Short mmCIF file of N, CA and C in Angstrom, two decimals:
data_model
loop_
_atom_site.label_atom_id
_atom_site.label_comp_id
_atom_site.label_asym_id
_atom_site.label_seq_id
_atom_site.Cartn_x
_atom_site.Cartn_y
_atom_site.Cartn_z
N LEU A 1158 -20.68 57.80 47.49
CA LEU A 1158 -20.50 56.65 46.67
C LEU A 1158 -19.10 56.61 46.08
N LEU A 1159 -18.55 57.79 45.77
CA LEU A 1159 -17.20 57.87 45.24
C LEU A 1159 -16.20 57.35 46.28
N CYS A 1160 -16.31 57.76 47.50
CA CYS A 1160 -15.43 57.34 48.58
C CYS A 1160 -15.54 55.91 48.81
N THR A 1161 -16.74 55.31 48.72
CA THR A 1161 -16.94 53.90 48.92
C THR A 1161 -16.26 53.12 47.75
N VAL A 1162 -16.41 53.58 46.56
CA VAL A 1162 -15.79 52.92 45.42
C VAL A 1162 -14.22 53.02 45.60
N LEU A 1163 -13.77 54.17 45.99
CA LEU A 1163 -12.32 54.31 46.19
C LEU A 1163 -11.83 53.42 47.29
N SER A 1164 -12.60 53.27 48.33
CA SER A 1164 -12.15 52.42 49.43
C SER A 1164 -12.10 50.95 49.01
N TYR A 1165 -13.04 50.53 48.19
CA TYR A 1165 -12.97 49.12 47.72
C TYR A 1165 -11.83 48.95 46.77
N LEU A 1166 -11.57 49.95 45.88
CA LEU A 1166 -10.44 49.82 44.92
C LEU A 1166 -9.12 49.83 45.71
N ILE A 1167 -9.02 50.64 46.67
CA ILE A 1167 -7.80 50.64 47.52
C ILE A 1167 -7.58 49.28 48.22
N ALA A 1168 -8.69 48.74 48.72
CA ALA A 1168 -8.63 47.46 49.43
C ALA A 1168 -8.14 46.30 48.51
N THR A 1169 -8.34 46.42 47.21
CA THR A 1169 -7.80 45.42 46.28
C THR A 1169 -6.27 45.44 46.33
N GLY A 1170 -5.75 46.58 46.70
CA GLY A 1170 -4.26 46.65 46.84
C GLY A 1170 -3.72 45.74 47.92
N TYR A 1171 -4.56 45.40 48.94
CA TYR A 1171 -4.07 44.50 49.98
C TYR A 1171 -3.64 43.14 49.35
N ASP A 1172 -4.59 42.61 48.49
CA ASP A 1172 -4.28 41.37 47.81
C ASP A 1172 -3.09 41.48 46.80
N TRP A 1173 -3.05 42.66 46.13
CA TRP A 1173 -2.01 42.85 45.15
C TRP A 1173 -0.62 42.75 45.84
N LEU A 1174 -0.52 43.45 46.99
CA LEU A 1174 0.71 43.46 47.75
C LEU A 1174 0.96 42.10 48.34
N ALA A 1175 -0.08 41.40 48.79
CA ALA A 1175 0.06 40.05 49.40
C ALA A 1175 0.61 39.10 48.38
N LEU A 1176 0.18 39.25 47.15
CA LEU A 1176 0.69 38.32 46.09
C LEU A 1176 2.18 38.58 45.78
N ARG A 1177 2.59 39.89 45.92
CA ARG A 1177 3.99 40.22 45.78
C ARG A 1177 4.81 39.70 46.94
N TYR A 1178 4.20 39.75 48.11
CA TYR A 1178 4.86 39.19 49.30
C TYR A 1178 5.15 37.70 49.19
N ILE A 1179 4.18 36.94 48.68
CA ILE A 1179 4.40 35.49 48.54
C ILE A 1179 5.17 35.16 47.20
N ARG A 1180 5.48 36.16 46.47
CA ARG A 1180 6.15 36.05 45.13
C ARG A 1180 5.41 35.15 44.15
N HIS A 1181 4.12 35.45 44.06
CA HIS A 1181 3.29 34.72 43.10
C HIS A 1181 2.35 35.74 42.50
N PRO A 1182 2.82 36.75 41.73
CA PRO A 1182 1.95 37.75 41.15
C PRO A 1182 0.95 37.15 40.20
N LEU A 1183 -0.23 37.73 40.16
CA LEU A 1183 -1.22 37.33 39.18
C LEU A 1183 -1.60 38.60 38.44
N PRO A 1184 -2.24 38.48 37.32
CA PRO A 1184 -2.70 39.68 36.52
C PRO A 1184 -3.74 40.46 37.38
N TRP A 1185 -3.64 41.77 37.20
CA TRP A 1185 -4.51 42.63 37.95
C TRP A 1185 -6.00 42.32 37.91
N PRO A 1186 -6.53 41.95 36.74
CA PRO A 1186 -7.98 41.69 36.68
C PRO A 1186 -8.33 40.49 37.61
N LYS A 1187 -7.50 39.50 37.73
CA LYS A 1187 -7.80 38.32 38.63
C LYS A 1187 -7.74 38.81 40.09
N VAL A 1188 -6.71 39.55 40.39
CA VAL A 1188 -6.44 40.09 41.78
C VAL A 1188 -7.63 40.94 42.18
N GLY A 1189 -7.88 41.88 41.31
CA GLY A 1189 -9.00 42.79 41.60
C GLY A 1189 -10.35 42.13 41.79
N PHE A 1190 -10.63 41.15 40.95
CA PHE A 1190 -11.89 40.45 40.98
C PHE A 1190 -11.93 39.66 42.38
N ALA A 1191 -10.93 38.94 42.66
CA ALA A 1191 -10.88 38.14 43.91
C ALA A 1191 -11.04 39.09 45.14
N ALA A 1192 -10.30 40.16 45.13
CA ALA A 1192 -10.33 41.06 46.30
C ALA A 1192 -11.69 41.76 46.39
N LEU A 1193 -12.23 42.27 45.32
CA LEU A 1193 -13.52 42.95 45.34
C LEU A 1193 -14.63 42.02 45.82
N ILE A 1194 -14.71 40.79 45.29
CA ILE A 1194 -15.68 39.92 45.68
C ILE A 1194 -15.56 39.50 47.13
N SER A 1195 -14.30 39.26 47.60
CA SER A 1195 -14.05 38.93 48.96
C SER A 1195 -14.50 39.95 49.89
N TYR A 1196 -14.08 41.22 49.66
CA TYR A 1196 -14.39 42.30 50.54
C TYR A 1196 -15.91 42.65 50.43
N ALA A 1197 -16.49 42.67 49.31
CA ALA A 1197 -17.94 43.01 49.19
C ALA A 1197 -18.78 42.05 49.99
N ILE A 1198 -18.48 40.82 49.82
CA ILE A 1198 -19.38 39.79 50.52
C ILE A 1198 -19.10 39.77 52.01
N SER A 1199 -17.77 39.77 52.40
CA SER A 1199 -17.45 39.69 53.78
C SER A 1199 -17.92 40.97 54.49
N ASN A 1200 -17.87 42.12 53.87
CA ASN A 1200 -18.37 43.34 54.53
C ASN A 1200 -19.92 43.32 54.62
N SER A 1201 -20.58 42.70 53.68
CA SER A 1201 -22.03 42.69 53.67
C SER A 1201 -22.60 41.58 54.60
N VAL A 1202 -22.02 40.34 54.55
CA VAL A 1202 -22.49 39.24 55.29
C VAL A 1202 -21.99 39.22 56.73
N GLY A 1203 -20.72 39.68 56.90
CA GLY A 1203 -20.09 39.58 58.18
C GLY A 1203 -19.22 38.28 58.23
N LEU A 1204 -18.73 37.95 59.40
CA LEU A 1204 -17.90 36.78 59.59
C LEU A 1204 -16.77 36.85 58.54
N SER A 1205 -16.05 37.97 58.49
CA SER A 1205 -15.12 38.27 57.36
C SER A 1205 -14.01 37.25 57.29
N VAL A 1206 -13.57 36.68 58.39
CA VAL A 1206 -12.52 35.67 58.36
C VAL A 1206 -13.00 34.46 57.53
N LEU A 1207 -14.18 34.04 57.80
CA LEU A 1207 -14.72 32.81 57.11
C LEU A 1207 -15.14 33.16 55.69
N THR A 1208 -15.89 34.21 55.46
CA THR A 1208 -16.32 34.49 54.13
C THR A 1208 -15.29 34.87 53.18
N SER A 1209 -14.41 35.82 53.52
CA SER A 1209 -13.36 36.25 52.60
C SER A 1209 -12.37 35.19 52.43
N SER A 1210 -12.02 34.44 53.43
CA SER A 1210 -11.00 33.31 53.29
C SER A 1210 -11.50 32.27 52.42
N SER A 1211 -12.74 31.88 52.55
CA SER A 1211 -13.28 30.82 51.66
C SER A 1211 -13.36 31.25 50.24
N LEU A 1212 -13.76 32.49 50.01
CA LEU A 1212 -13.89 32.99 48.67
C LEU A 1212 -12.41 33.08 48.00
N ARG A 1213 -11.46 33.60 48.82
CA ARG A 1213 -10.15 33.71 48.37
C ARG A 1213 -9.52 32.28 48.09
N TYR A 1214 -9.86 31.32 48.94
CA TYR A 1214 -9.38 29.98 48.62
C TYR A 1214 -9.93 29.38 47.30
N ARG A 1215 -11.23 29.57 47.23
CA ARG A 1215 -11.94 29.11 45.93
C ARG A 1215 -11.31 29.70 44.70
N LEU A 1216 -11.11 31.01 44.71
CA LEU A 1216 -10.60 31.69 43.51
C LEU A 1216 -9.14 31.47 43.31
N TYR A 1217 -8.37 31.73 44.31
CA TYR A 1217 -6.87 31.61 44.21
C TYR A 1217 -6.43 30.15 43.95
N SER A 1218 -7.07 29.19 44.54
CA SER A 1218 -6.65 27.78 44.25
C SER A 1218 -6.97 27.40 42.82
N SER A 1219 -8.07 27.96 42.25
CA SER A 1219 -8.34 27.69 40.88
C SER A 1219 -7.29 28.30 39.95
N TRP A 1220 -6.55 29.32 40.48
CA TRP A 1220 -5.51 29.97 39.60
C TRP A 1220 -4.12 29.49 40.01
N GLY A 1221 -4.05 28.30 40.70
CA GLY A 1221 -2.78 27.71 40.86
C GLY A 1221 -2.07 27.95 42.17
N LEU A 1222 -2.65 28.64 43.13
CA LEU A 1222 -2.01 28.96 44.40
C LEU A 1222 -2.30 27.72 45.36
N THR A 1223 -1.31 27.48 46.20
CA THR A 1223 -1.53 26.44 47.23
C THR A 1223 -2.26 26.90 48.40
N ALA A 1224 -2.64 26.01 49.24
CA ALA A 1224 -3.31 26.39 50.50
C ALA A 1224 -2.41 27.22 51.42
N VAL A 1225 -1.14 26.91 51.40
CA VAL A 1225 -0.20 27.64 52.21
C VAL A 1225 -0.03 29.08 51.66
N ASP A 1226 0.03 29.20 50.30
CA ASP A 1226 0.10 30.53 49.75
C ASP A 1226 -1.13 31.36 50.13
N ILE A 1227 -2.29 30.77 50.03
CA ILE A 1227 -3.52 31.44 50.36
C ILE A 1227 -3.61 31.82 51.80
N ALA A 1228 -3.12 30.95 52.69
CA ALA A 1228 -3.07 31.24 54.12
C ALA A 1228 -2.19 32.46 54.37
N ARG A 1229 -1.02 32.53 53.61
CA ARG A 1229 -0.11 33.67 53.78
C ARG A 1229 -0.78 34.95 53.24
N ILE A 1230 -1.55 34.86 52.19
CA ILE A 1230 -2.26 36.01 51.63
C ILE A 1230 -3.25 36.53 52.71
N ILE A 1231 -3.99 35.61 53.33
CA ILE A 1231 -4.95 35.94 54.33
C ILE A 1231 -4.28 36.58 55.58
N LEU A 1232 -3.19 36.03 55.97
CA LEU A 1232 -2.45 36.60 57.08
C LEU A 1232 -1.95 37.96 56.74
N PHE A 1233 -1.43 38.15 55.59
CA PHE A 1233 -0.81 39.41 55.16
C PHE A 1233 -1.97 40.48 55.01
N THR A 1234 -3.07 40.14 54.44
CA THR A 1234 -4.10 41.20 54.32
C THR A 1234 -4.71 41.52 55.69
N THR A 1235 -4.87 40.56 56.57
CA THR A 1235 -5.30 40.80 57.92
C THR A 1235 -4.32 41.64 58.70
N LEU A 1236 -3.09 41.35 58.58
CA LEU A 1236 -2.09 42.17 59.20
C LEU A 1236 -2.06 43.64 58.67
N THR A 1237 -2.21 43.71 57.38
CA THR A 1237 -2.32 45.03 56.70
C THR A 1237 -3.39 45.82 57.30
N LEU A 1238 -4.61 45.28 57.44
CA LEU A 1238 -5.79 45.97 58.02
C LEU A 1238 -5.46 46.47 59.39
N TRP A 1239 -4.86 45.59 60.28
CA TRP A 1239 -4.55 45.99 61.66
C TRP A 1239 -3.48 46.97 61.82
N LEU A 1240 -2.42 46.90 60.97
CA LEU A 1240 -1.35 47.87 60.96
C LEU A 1240 -1.97 49.30 60.60
N GLY A 1241 -2.86 49.36 59.71
CA GLY A 1241 -3.50 50.59 59.36
C GLY A 1241 -4.29 51.18 60.45
N ILE A 1242 -5.11 50.30 61.15
CA ILE A 1242 -5.83 50.74 62.28
C ILE A 1242 -4.95 51.32 63.36
N LEU A 1243 -3.88 50.60 63.67
CA LEU A 1243 -2.95 51.10 64.71
C LEU A 1243 -2.25 52.36 64.32
N THR A 1244 -1.88 52.45 63.03
CA THR A 1244 -1.17 53.63 62.54
C THR A 1244 -2.06 54.83 62.58
N MET A 1245 -3.23 54.75 62.04
CA MET A 1245 -4.16 55.85 61.94
C MET A 1245 -4.59 56.26 63.43
N GLY A 1246 -4.97 55.32 64.19
CA GLY A 1246 -5.40 55.58 65.57
C GLY A 1246 -4.25 56.24 66.35
N GLY A 1247 -3.08 55.70 66.22
CA GLY A 1247 -1.96 56.31 66.93
C GLY A 1247 -1.63 57.69 66.45
N VAL A 1248 -1.62 57.88 65.15
CA VAL A 1248 -1.34 59.28 64.66
C VAL A 1248 -2.39 60.30 65.11
N VAL A 1249 -3.67 59.89 65.02
CA VAL A 1249 -4.74 60.76 65.41
C VAL A 1249 -4.71 61.09 66.89
N LEU A 1250 -4.50 60.10 67.77
CA LEU A 1250 -4.42 60.34 69.19
C LEU A 1250 -3.16 61.09 69.60
N ALA A 1251 -2.09 60.86 68.94
CA ALA A 1251 -0.83 61.52 69.29
C ALA A 1251 -0.89 63.00 68.89
N LEU A 1252 -1.50 63.32 67.77
CA LEU A 1252 -1.47 64.67 67.22
C LEU A 1252 -2.72 65.46 67.77
N ASP A 1253 -3.83 64.81 67.98
CA ASP A 1253 -5.08 65.57 68.50
C ASP A 1253 -5.68 64.74 69.65
N PRO A 1254 -5.03 64.82 70.79
CA PRO A 1254 -5.45 63.96 71.93
C PRO A 1254 -6.92 64.27 72.38
N LEU A 1255 -7.50 63.28 72.87
CA LEU A 1255 -8.90 63.35 73.37
C LEU A 1255 -8.82 63.56 74.82
N ASP A 1256 -9.89 64.24 75.35
CA ASP A 1256 -10.03 64.38 76.85
C ASP A 1256 -10.63 63.17 77.36
N LEU A 1257 -9.83 62.36 78.10
CA LEU A 1257 -10.29 61.10 78.56
C LEU A 1257 -10.77 61.14 80.06
N ARG A 1258 -11.00 62.28 80.58
CA ARG A 1258 -11.32 62.42 82.02
C ARG A 1258 -12.68 61.85 82.30
N ALA A 1259 -13.51 61.68 81.26
CA ALA A 1259 -14.79 61.02 81.40
C ALA A 1259 -14.73 59.56 81.68
N PHE A 1260 -13.54 58.99 81.49
CA PHE A 1260 -13.31 57.57 81.64
C PHE A 1260 -12.27 57.43 82.75
N PRO A 1261 -12.74 57.41 84.02
CA PRO A 1261 -11.76 57.44 85.18
C PRO A 1261 -10.94 56.20 85.26
N HIS A 1262 -11.39 55.05 84.64
CA HIS A 1262 -10.65 53.82 84.75
C HIS A 1262 -9.47 53.87 83.77
N LEU A 1263 -9.37 54.78 82.88
CA LEU A 1263 -8.20 54.95 82.03
C LEU A 1263 -7.13 55.78 82.78
N VAL A 1264 -6.00 55.24 82.95
CA VAL A 1264 -5.05 55.98 83.72
C VAL A 1264 -3.99 56.71 82.85
N MET A 1265 -4.12 56.58 81.56
CA MET A 1265 -3.12 57.30 80.69
C MET A 1265 -3.81 58.31 79.86
N ASN A 1266 -3.02 59.30 79.46
CA ASN A 1266 -3.64 60.28 78.56
C ASN A 1266 -3.64 59.80 77.13
N SER A 1267 -4.50 60.33 76.28
CA SER A 1267 -4.59 59.78 74.91
C SER A 1267 -3.38 60.02 74.06
N ARG A 1268 -2.62 60.98 74.33
CA ARG A 1268 -1.36 61.23 73.48
C ARG A 1268 -0.46 60.05 73.74
N LEU A 1269 -0.27 59.63 74.95
CA LEU A 1269 0.54 58.41 75.24
C LEU A 1269 -0.02 57.20 74.68
N LEU A 1270 -1.36 57.07 74.74
CA LEU A 1270 -2.05 55.94 74.11
C LEU A 1270 -1.68 55.90 72.55
N GLY A 1271 -1.71 57.11 71.94
CA GLY A 1271 -1.45 57.18 70.51
C GLY A 1271 -0.03 56.73 70.19
N VAL A 1272 0.90 57.15 71.02
CA VAL A 1272 2.37 56.75 70.82
C VAL A 1272 2.47 55.21 71.02
N LEU A 1273 1.77 54.68 72.01
CA LEU A 1273 1.80 53.25 72.20
C LEU A 1273 1.25 52.49 71.03
N LEU A 1274 0.13 52.99 70.44
CA LEU A 1274 -0.42 52.38 69.21
C LEU A 1274 0.52 52.36 68.06
N LEU A 1275 1.41 53.33 68.01
CA LEU A 1275 2.40 53.41 66.88
C LEU A 1275 3.54 52.37 67.02
N ILE A 1276 3.68 51.87 68.16
CA ILE A 1276 4.87 50.92 68.37
C ILE A 1276 4.83 49.69 67.46
N PRO A 1277 3.66 48.97 67.38
CA PRO A 1277 3.65 47.81 66.50
C PRO A 1277 3.94 48.10 65.08
N PRO A 1278 3.28 49.14 64.39
CA PRO A 1278 3.69 49.41 63.05
C PRO A 1278 5.15 49.75 62.84
N VAL A 1279 5.70 50.57 63.74
CA VAL A 1279 7.12 50.93 63.64
C VAL A 1279 7.98 49.71 63.81
N ALA A 1280 7.65 48.91 64.77
CA ALA A 1280 8.36 47.64 65.00
C ALA A 1280 8.36 46.69 63.80
N TYR A 1281 7.18 46.65 63.16
CA TYR A 1281 6.98 45.83 61.98
C TYR A 1281 7.93 46.29 60.86
N VAL A 1282 8.06 47.57 60.62
CA VAL A 1282 8.86 48.04 59.51
C VAL A 1282 10.38 47.80 59.95
N LEU A 1283 10.72 48.16 61.25
CA LEU A 1283 12.07 47.96 61.67
C LEU A 1283 12.47 46.47 61.60
N LEU A 1284 11.59 45.59 61.99
CA LEU A 1284 11.91 44.13 61.88
C LEU A 1284 12.25 43.75 60.45
N GLY A 1285 11.50 44.31 59.47
CA GLY A 1285 11.84 44.06 58.10
C GLY A 1285 13.15 44.56 57.68
N VAL A 1286 13.65 45.64 58.35
CA VAL A 1286 14.97 46.19 58.04
C VAL A 1286 16.05 45.37 58.68
N LEU A 1287 15.81 44.99 59.94
CA LEU A 1287 16.87 44.34 60.73
C LEU A 1287 17.00 42.90 60.69
N ARG A 1288 15.90 42.22 60.43
CA ARG A 1288 15.86 40.77 60.38
C ARG A 1288 15.83 40.20 59.01
N ARG A 1289 16.78 39.43 58.59
CA ARG A 1289 16.87 38.82 57.30
C ARG A 1289 16.21 37.44 57.22
N GLN A 1290 16.29 36.67 58.25
CA GLN A 1290 15.72 35.37 58.20
C GLN A 1290 14.26 35.35 58.52
N PRO A 1291 13.48 34.43 58.01
CA PRO A 1291 12.04 34.43 58.30
C PRO A 1291 11.73 34.09 59.74
N LEU A 1292 10.57 34.49 60.16
CA LEU A 1292 10.05 34.05 61.50
C LEU A 1292 9.69 32.55 61.37
N GLN A 1293 10.02 31.82 62.44
CA GLN A 1293 9.75 30.36 62.44
C GLN A 1293 8.82 30.07 63.58
N ALA A 1294 7.74 29.31 63.29
CA ALA A 1294 6.87 28.77 64.30
C ALA A 1294 6.50 27.38 63.96
N GLY A 1295 7.35 26.45 64.54
CA GLY A 1295 7.17 25.00 64.21
C GLY A 1295 7.58 24.81 62.72
N PRO A 1296 6.65 24.10 62.04
CA PRO A 1296 6.94 23.90 60.57
C PRO A 1296 6.67 25.07 59.71
N TRP A 1297 6.07 26.15 60.24
CA TRP A 1297 5.66 27.33 59.47
C TRP A 1297 6.86 28.28 59.46
N THR A 1298 7.10 28.85 58.20
CA THR A 1298 8.05 29.95 58.11
C THR A 1298 7.30 31.10 57.51
N LEU A 1299 7.66 32.29 58.00
CA LEU A 1299 7.01 33.52 57.52
C LEU A 1299 8.08 34.51 57.12
N PRO A 1300 8.33 34.72 55.89
CA PRO A 1300 9.34 35.73 55.48
C PRO A 1300 8.98 37.12 56.00
N MET A 1301 9.99 37.89 56.30
CA MET A 1301 9.80 39.24 56.79
C MET A 1301 9.51 40.10 55.57
N ALA A 1302 8.59 41.08 55.73
CA ALA A 1302 8.38 42.02 54.65
C ALA A 1302 9.39 43.14 54.74
N ARG A 1303 10.05 43.31 53.59
CA ARG A 1303 11.08 44.37 53.53
C ARG A 1303 10.37 45.73 53.41
N PRO A 1304 11.11 46.77 53.79
CA PRO A 1304 10.53 48.14 53.80
C PRO A 1304 9.86 48.51 52.46
N ARG A 1305 10.41 48.04 51.33
CA ARG A 1305 9.85 48.39 50.03
C ARG A 1305 8.39 47.79 49.85
N LEU A 1306 8.07 46.79 50.73
CA LEU A 1306 6.71 46.27 50.72
C LEU A 1306 5.96 46.70 51.96
N ALA A 1307 6.64 46.78 53.09
CA ALA A 1307 5.97 47.13 54.33
C ALA A 1307 5.50 48.57 54.39
N LEU A 1308 6.28 49.49 53.79
CA LEU A 1308 5.83 50.96 53.75
C LEU A 1308 4.66 51.12 52.85
N PRO A 1309 4.52 50.57 51.65
CA PRO A 1309 3.35 50.70 50.86
C PRO A 1309 2.18 49.97 51.53
N GLN A 1310 2.44 48.85 52.29
CA GLN A 1310 1.38 48.20 53.05
C GLN A 1310 0.78 49.11 54.01
N LEU A 1311 1.65 49.84 54.79
CA LEU A 1311 1.06 50.81 55.78
C LEU A 1311 0.34 51.93 55.14
N ALA A 1312 0.92 52.44 54.07
CA ALA A 1312 0.32 53.53 53.39
C ALA A 1312 -1.08 53.21 52.81
N LEU A 1313 -1.13 52.08 52.19
CA LEU A 1313 -2.37 51.57 51.56
C LEU A 1313 -3.45 51.38 52.64
N SER A 1314 -3.09 50.74 53.71
CA SER A 1314 -4.08 50.54 54.74
C SER A 1314 -4.53 51.87 55.38
N CYS A 1315 -3.66 52.75 55.65
CA CYS A 1315 -3.99 54.12 56.15
C CYS A 1315 -4.96 54.84 55.18
N LEU A 1316 -4.64 54.75 53.90
CA LEU A 1316 -5.49 55.35 52.86
C LEU A 1316 -6.89 54.72 52.85
N ASP A 1317 -6.91 53.41 53.03
CA ASP A 1317 -8.17 52.64 52.99
C ASP A 1317 -9.05 53.19 54.28
N TRP A 1318 -8.37 53.38 55.42
CA TRP A 1318 -9.14 53.80 56.57
C TRP A 1318 -9.56 55.27 56.45
N VAL A 1319 -8.78 56.13 55.78
CA VAL A 1319 -9.16 57.47 55.52
C VAL A 1319 -10.43 57.51 54.65
N MET A 1320 -10.47 56.59 53.61
CA MET A 1320 -11.61 56.54 52.75
C MET A 1320 -12.87 56.06 53.51
N ALA A 1321 -12.64 55.01 54.32
CA ALA A 1321 -13.80 54.49 55.07
C ALA A 1321 -14.30 55.61 56.12
N SER A 1322 -13.42 56.37 56.62
CA SER A 1322 -13.80 57.43 57.55
C SER A 1322 -14.54 58.49 56.81
N ALA A 1323 -14.07 58.79 55.60
CA ALA A 1323 -14.69 59.79 54.77
C ALA A 1323 -16.17 59.44 54.45
N VAL A 1324 -16.39 58.12 54.16
CA VAL A 1324 -17.72 57.63 53.92
C VAL A 1324 -18.58 57.94 55.08
N LEU A 1325 -18.14 57.56 56.31
CA LEU A 1325 -18.94 57.82 57.53
C LEU A 1325 -19.08 59.32 57.77
N TYR A 1326 -18.09 60.06 57.58
CA TYR A 1326 -18.19 61.55 57.79
C TYR A 1326 -19.24 62.13 56.88
N ILE A 1327 -19.23 61.76 55.55
CA ILE A 1327 -20.19 62.28 54.63
C ILE A 1327 -21.57 61.84 54.98
N LEU A 1328 -21.74 60.63 55.38
CA LEU A 1328 -23.11 60.12 55.75
C LEU A 1328 -23.62 60.84 56.95
N LEU A 1329 -22.72 61.15 57.95
CA LEU A 1329 -23.21 61.84 59.11
C LEU A 1329 -23.41 63.26 58.78
#
């Protein structure tokens, strides 16, 4: 139970960092409430993109955020989740490789796979160091996360995955 509570509390940090990313900070009680409700319901019901996004939209729009701001929050939190998966998976496979001979269709060893999984998170941080202008896709602009935001983003997501893993380990 303690690991589950810690995992949910850590996950509220996704929204807290996202609000700093869009430069629209809100008081912690509001951020914590929105994040806890969004994650609790989306993790229980499923369809997390729909459930957590609609809950975030309802709450954050009532607190003065625009639809574009909320879309950026959702993109940032989703990216945070996947960066953590790639980082933790990459580190685990690179440091403690699995024997993949039981899977003859896999042609690479797991250590190499781990290193390949680490490329996107490293590239994400480096892009924030090297690129000053935002990414542009048609009318949309997406500012790059600077290392002072990207590194805590990676650390927070990795810690969240460690807590989620601890819950499963304890249950098993």
